[in-house]
Short mmCIF file of C-alpha atoms in Angstrom, two decimals:
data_model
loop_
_atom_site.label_atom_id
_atom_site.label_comp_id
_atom_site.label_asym_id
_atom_site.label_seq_id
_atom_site.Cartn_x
_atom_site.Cartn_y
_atom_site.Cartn_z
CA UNK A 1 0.00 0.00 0.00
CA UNK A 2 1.14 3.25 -0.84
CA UNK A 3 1.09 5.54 1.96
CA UNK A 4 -0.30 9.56 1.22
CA UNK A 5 0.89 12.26 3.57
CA UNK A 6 -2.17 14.18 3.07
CA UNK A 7 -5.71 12.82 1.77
CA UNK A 8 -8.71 15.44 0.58
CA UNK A 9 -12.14 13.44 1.53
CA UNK A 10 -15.13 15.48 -0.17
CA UNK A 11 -18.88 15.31 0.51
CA UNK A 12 -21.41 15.43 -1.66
CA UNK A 13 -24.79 17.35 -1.47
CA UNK A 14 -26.10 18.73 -4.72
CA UNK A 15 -25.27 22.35 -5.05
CA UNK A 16 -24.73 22.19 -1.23
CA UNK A 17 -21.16 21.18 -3.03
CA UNK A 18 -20.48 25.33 -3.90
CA UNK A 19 -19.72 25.45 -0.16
CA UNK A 20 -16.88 23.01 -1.31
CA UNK A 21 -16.08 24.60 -4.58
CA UNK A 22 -15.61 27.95 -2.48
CA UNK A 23 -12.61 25.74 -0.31
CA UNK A 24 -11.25 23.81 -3.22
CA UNK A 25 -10.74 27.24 -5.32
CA UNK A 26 -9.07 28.57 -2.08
CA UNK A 27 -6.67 25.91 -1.83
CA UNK A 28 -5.96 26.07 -5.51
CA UNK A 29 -5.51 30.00 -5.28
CA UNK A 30 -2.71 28.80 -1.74
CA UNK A 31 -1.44 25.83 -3.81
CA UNK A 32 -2.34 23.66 -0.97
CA UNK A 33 -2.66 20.15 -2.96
CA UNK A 34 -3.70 17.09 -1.26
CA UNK A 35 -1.71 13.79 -2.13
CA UNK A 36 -5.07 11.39 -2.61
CA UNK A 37 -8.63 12.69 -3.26
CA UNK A 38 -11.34 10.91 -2.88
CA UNK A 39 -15.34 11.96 -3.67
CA UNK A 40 -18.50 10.86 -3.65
CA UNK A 41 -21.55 12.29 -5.85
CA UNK A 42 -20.90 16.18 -6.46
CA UNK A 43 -17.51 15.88 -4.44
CA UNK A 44 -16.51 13.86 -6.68
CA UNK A 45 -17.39 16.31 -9.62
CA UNK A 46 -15.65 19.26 -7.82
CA UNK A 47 -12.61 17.09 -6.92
CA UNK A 48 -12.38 16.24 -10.43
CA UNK A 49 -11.38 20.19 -11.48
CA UNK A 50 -9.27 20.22 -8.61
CA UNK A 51 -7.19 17.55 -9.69
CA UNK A 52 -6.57 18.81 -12.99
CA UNK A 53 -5.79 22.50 -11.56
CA UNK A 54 -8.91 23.99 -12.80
CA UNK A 55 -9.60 26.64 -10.65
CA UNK A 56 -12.97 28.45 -11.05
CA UNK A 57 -14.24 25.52 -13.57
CA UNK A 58 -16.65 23.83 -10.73
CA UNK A 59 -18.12 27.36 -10.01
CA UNK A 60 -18.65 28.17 -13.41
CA UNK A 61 -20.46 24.80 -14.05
CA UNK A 62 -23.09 25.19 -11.10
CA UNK A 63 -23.80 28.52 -11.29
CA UNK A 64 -23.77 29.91 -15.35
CA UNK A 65 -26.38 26.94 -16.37
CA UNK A 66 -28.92 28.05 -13.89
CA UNK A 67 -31.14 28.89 -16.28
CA UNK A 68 -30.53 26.19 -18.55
CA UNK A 69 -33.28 23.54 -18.46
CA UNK A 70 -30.59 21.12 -20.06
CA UNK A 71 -29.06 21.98 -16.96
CA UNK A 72 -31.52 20.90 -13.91
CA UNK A 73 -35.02 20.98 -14.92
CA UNK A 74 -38.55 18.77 -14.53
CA UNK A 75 -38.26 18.61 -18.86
CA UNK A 76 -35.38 16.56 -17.96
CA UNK A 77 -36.69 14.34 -15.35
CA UNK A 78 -39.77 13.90 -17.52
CA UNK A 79 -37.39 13.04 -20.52
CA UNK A 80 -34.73 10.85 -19.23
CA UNK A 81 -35.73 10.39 -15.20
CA UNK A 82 -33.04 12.63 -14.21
CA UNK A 83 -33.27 15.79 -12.68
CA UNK A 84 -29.89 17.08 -13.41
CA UNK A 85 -29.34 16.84 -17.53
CA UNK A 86 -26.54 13.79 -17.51
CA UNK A 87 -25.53 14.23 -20.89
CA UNK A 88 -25.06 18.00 -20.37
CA UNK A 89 -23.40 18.03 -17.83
CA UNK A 90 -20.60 15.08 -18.69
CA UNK A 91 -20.99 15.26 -22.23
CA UNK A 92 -21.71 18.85 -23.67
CA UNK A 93 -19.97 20.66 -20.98
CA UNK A 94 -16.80 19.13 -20.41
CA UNK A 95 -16.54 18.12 -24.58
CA UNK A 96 -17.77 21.81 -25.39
CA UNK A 97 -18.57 24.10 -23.28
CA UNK A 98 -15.93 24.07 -20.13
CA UNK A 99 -13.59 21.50 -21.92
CA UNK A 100 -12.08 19.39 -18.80
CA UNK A 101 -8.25 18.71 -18.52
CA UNK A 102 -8.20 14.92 -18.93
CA UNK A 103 -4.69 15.44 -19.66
CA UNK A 104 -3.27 17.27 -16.62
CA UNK A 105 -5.94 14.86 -14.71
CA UNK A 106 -4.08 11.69 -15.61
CA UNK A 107 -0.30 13.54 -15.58
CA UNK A 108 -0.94 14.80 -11.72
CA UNK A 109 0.64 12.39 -9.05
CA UNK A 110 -2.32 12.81 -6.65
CA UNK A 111 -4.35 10.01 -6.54
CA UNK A 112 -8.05 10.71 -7.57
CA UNK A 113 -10.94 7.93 -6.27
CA UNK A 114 -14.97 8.34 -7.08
CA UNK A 115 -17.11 6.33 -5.16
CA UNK A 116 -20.09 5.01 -6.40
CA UNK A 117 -23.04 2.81 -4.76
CA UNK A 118 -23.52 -0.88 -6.35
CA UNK A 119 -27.14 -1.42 -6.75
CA UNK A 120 -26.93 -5.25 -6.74
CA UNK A 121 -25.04 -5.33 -3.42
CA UNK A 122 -25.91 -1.68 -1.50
CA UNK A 123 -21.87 -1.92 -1.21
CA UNK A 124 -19.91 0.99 -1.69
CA UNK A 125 -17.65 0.65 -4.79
CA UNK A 126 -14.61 2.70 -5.67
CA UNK A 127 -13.00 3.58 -9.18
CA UNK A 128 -9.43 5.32 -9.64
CA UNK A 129 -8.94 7.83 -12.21
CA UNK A 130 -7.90 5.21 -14.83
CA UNK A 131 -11.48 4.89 -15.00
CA UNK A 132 -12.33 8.42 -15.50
CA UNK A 133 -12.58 8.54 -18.97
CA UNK A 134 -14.32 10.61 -21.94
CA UNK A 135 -17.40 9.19 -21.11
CA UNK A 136 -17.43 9.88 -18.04
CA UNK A 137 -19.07 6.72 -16.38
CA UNK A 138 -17.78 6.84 -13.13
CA UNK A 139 -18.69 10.13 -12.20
CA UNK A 140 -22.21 10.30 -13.98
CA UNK A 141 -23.06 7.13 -11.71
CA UNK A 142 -21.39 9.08 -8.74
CA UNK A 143 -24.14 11.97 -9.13
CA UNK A 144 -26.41 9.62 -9.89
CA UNK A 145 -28.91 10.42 -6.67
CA UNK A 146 -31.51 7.15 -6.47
CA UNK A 147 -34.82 8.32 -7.43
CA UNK A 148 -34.32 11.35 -9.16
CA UNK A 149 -31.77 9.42 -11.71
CA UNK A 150 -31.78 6.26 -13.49
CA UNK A 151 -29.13 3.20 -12.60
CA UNK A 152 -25.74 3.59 -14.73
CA UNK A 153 -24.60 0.21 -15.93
CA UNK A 154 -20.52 0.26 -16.20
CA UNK A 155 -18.34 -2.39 -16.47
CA UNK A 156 -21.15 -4.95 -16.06
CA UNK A 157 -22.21 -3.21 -12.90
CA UNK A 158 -25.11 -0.85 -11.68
CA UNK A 159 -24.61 1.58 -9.77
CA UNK A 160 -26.21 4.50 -8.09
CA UNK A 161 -24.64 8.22 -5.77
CA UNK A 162 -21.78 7.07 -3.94
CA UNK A 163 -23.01 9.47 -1.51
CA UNK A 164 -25.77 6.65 -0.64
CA UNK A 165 -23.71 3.62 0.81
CA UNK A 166 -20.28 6.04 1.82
CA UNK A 167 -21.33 9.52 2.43
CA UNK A 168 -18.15 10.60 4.03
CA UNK A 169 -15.49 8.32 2.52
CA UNK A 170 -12.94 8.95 4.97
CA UNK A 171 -12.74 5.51 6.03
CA UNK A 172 -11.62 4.60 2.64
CA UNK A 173 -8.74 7.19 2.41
CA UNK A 174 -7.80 5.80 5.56
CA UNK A 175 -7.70 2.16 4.36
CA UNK A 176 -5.76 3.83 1.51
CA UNK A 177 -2.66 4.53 3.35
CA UNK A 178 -3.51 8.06 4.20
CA UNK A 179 -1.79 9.70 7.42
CA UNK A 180 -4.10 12.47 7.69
CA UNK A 181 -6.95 13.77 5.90
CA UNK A 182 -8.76 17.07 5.23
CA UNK A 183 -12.74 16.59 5.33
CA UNK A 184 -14.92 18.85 3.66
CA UNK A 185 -18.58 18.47 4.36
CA UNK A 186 -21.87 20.12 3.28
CA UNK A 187 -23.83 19.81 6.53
CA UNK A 188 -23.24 22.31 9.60
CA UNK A 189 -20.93 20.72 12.10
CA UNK A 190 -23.49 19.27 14.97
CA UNK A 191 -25.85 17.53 12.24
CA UNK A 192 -27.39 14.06 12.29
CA UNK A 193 -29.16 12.24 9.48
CA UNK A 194 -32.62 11.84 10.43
CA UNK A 195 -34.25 8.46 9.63
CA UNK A 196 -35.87 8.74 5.79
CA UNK A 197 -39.83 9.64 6.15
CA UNK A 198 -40.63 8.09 2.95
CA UNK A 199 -39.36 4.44 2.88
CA UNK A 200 -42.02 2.84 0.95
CA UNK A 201 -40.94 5.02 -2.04
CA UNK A 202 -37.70 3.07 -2.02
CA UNK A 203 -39.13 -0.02 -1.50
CA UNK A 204 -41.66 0.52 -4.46
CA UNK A 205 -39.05 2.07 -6.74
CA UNK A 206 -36.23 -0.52 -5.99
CA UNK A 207 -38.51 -3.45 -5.32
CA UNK A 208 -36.19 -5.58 -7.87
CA UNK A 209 -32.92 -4.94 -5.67
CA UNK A 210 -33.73 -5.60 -1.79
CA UNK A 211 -30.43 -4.84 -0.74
CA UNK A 212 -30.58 -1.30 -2.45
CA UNK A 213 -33.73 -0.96 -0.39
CA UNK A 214 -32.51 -1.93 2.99
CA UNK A 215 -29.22 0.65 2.28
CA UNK A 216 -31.37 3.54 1.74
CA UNK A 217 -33.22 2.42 5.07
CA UNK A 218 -30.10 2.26 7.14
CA UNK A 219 -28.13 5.58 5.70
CA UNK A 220 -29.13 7.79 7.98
CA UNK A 221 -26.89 5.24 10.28
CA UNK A 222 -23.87 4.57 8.04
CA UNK A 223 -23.69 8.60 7.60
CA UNK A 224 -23.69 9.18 11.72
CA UNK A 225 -21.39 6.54 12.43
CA UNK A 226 -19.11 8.14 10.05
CA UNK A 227 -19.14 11.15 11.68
CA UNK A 228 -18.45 9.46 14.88
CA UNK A 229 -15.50 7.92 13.32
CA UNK A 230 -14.57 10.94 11.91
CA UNK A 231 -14.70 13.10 15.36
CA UNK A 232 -12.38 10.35 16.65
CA UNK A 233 -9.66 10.84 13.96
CA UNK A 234 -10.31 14.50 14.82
CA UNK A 235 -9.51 13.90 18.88
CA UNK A 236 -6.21 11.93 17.53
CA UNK A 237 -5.07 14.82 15.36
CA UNK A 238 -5.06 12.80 12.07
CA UNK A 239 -7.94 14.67 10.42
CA UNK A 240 -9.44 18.36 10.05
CA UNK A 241 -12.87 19.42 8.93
CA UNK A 242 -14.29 22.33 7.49
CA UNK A 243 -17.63 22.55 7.76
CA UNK A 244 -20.24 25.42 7.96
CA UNK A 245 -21.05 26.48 11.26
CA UNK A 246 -24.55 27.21 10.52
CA UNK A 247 -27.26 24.82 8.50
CA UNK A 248 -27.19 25.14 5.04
CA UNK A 249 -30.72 26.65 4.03
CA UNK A 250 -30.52 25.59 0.81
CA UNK A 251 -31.38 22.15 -1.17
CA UNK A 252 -28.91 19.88 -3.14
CA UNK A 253 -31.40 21.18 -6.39
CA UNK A 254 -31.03 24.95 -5.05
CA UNK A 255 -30.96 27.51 -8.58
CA UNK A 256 -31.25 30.50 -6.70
CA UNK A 257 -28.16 32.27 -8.07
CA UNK A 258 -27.38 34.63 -4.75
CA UNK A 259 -27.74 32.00 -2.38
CA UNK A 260 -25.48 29.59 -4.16
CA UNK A 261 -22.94 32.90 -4.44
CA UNK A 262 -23.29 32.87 -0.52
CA UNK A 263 -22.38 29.62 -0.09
CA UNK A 264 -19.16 29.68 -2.38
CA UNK A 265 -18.21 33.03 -0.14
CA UNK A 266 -18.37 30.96 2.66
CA UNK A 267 -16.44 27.96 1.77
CA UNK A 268 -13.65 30.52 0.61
CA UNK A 269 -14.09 32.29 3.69
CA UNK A 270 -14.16 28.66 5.94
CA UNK A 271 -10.92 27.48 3.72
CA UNK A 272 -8.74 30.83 4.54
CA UNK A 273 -10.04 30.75 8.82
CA UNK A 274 -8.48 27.20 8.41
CA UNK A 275 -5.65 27.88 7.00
CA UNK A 276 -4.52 30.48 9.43
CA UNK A 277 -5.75 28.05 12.55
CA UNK A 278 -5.77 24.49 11.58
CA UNK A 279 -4.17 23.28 8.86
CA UNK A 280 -0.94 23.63 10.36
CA UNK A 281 -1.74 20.28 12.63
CA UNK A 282 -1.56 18.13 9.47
CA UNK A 283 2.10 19.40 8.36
#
């Protein structure tokens, strides 16, 4: 196993994930780059332009579109049972509109992971970035949030968020060989999953793959045991968190343009206080 000095473990959330594009583009602007990354869901979409250097890309993508019903949009849920517009946003954008850096991706020496959820097994799965190709697979099944997107087949899998069965994949960078990570979440510090309120949707939408079905049950678990895990890696000095300090009043399917600004502002702001008080324990 290799070991990593310094492992970046990202959150997802929906466009709760500008509170981590506001961080990432702070560290990018401090050249503070992480050894091993590792995402789930729109983490793993942000991590992806901070891999390949791209500072300002992941703001660009969730806040110019906002308008854009190829973008996020009931059309597209009615048209392809998605919510967000998968083919926009890993085919059009990163092929046309914001091209993506596969190049300086693949040449970096950090190691990049995407977690996804198998559907078969309500196991968490996890790709490297050899598997972050053109098509974009990996991280389309990432963001793929059960429900409100259809199952991505890869590889002879299916697979749904990685969000769902790992929420905080900090365990996993650990496993990796990581000494210490840095944690970014999307939820203020203090916050507990509440049990879902809605479980016979799963069960009537997933009735074909039980174990799916009994993960979505249980998540509210996995993700509070993780951050029970994660406080204790916090009490032993080998991880930091940056968090909001506040709930989040906005929705992972959020378009309000000012609010999503805020939340950016924040992250920046978060990233910097962190810098100056924190950071410094994982040197």
């Amino acid at each position: 196993m290799k070991p990593y000095k310094t492992g970046l473990v990202l959150e997802g959330g929906g466009m709760r994930g500008l509170y981590t594009i506001g961080v990432l583009d702070y560290f990018m602007d401090r050249e503070i780059r992480a050894d091993y990354v590792i995402g789930v869901s729109a983490g793993a979409c942000n991590g992806a332009s901070y891999v390949s250097g791209q500072k300002g890309r992941s703001y660009r993508i969730n806040t110019s579109y906002l308008k854009d019903p190829r973008y996020l949009s009931l059309r597209n849920f009615l048209k392809t049972r998605s919510l967000f517009g998968m083919d926009f946003l890993f085919d059009t954008i990163p092929h046309q509109l914001d091209p993506y850096d596969y190049e300086q991706m693949f040449a970096e020496a950090c190691q990049f992971i995407v977690g996804v959820t198998d559907v078969l097994t309500g196991k968490p799965v996890y790709f490297d970035k050899k598997d972050i190709d053109h098509h974009a697979k990996v991280l389309r099944a990432s963001s793929s949030i059960p429900i409100f997107s259809p199952i991505v087949p890869y590889k002879g899998g299916l697979y749904l968020d990685g969000g769902t069965s790992d929420p905080i994949p900090v365990r996993k960078a650990m496993a990796d060989g990581c000494e210490k990570v840095i944690v970014i979440l999307t939820r203020h510090r203090g916050y507990l999953k509440p049990k879902s309120k809605y479980p016979f949707i799963y069960r009537s939408v997933f009735k074909q793959y039980p174990h799916m079905v009994r993960l979505l049950e249980e998540r509210h678990e996995i993700y509070n045991h993780t951050l029970a895990y994660l406080e204790s890696l916090e009490k032993e000095g080998k991880a930091v968190v940056i968090a909001p300090v506040h709930p989040i009043q906005i929705g992972r399917f959020e378009t309000d343009f000012r609010q999503l600004k805020a939340l950016y502002d924040l992250g920046r702001a978060d990233a910097e206080t962190c810098c100056k008080n924190r950071l410094e324990k994982l040197s």
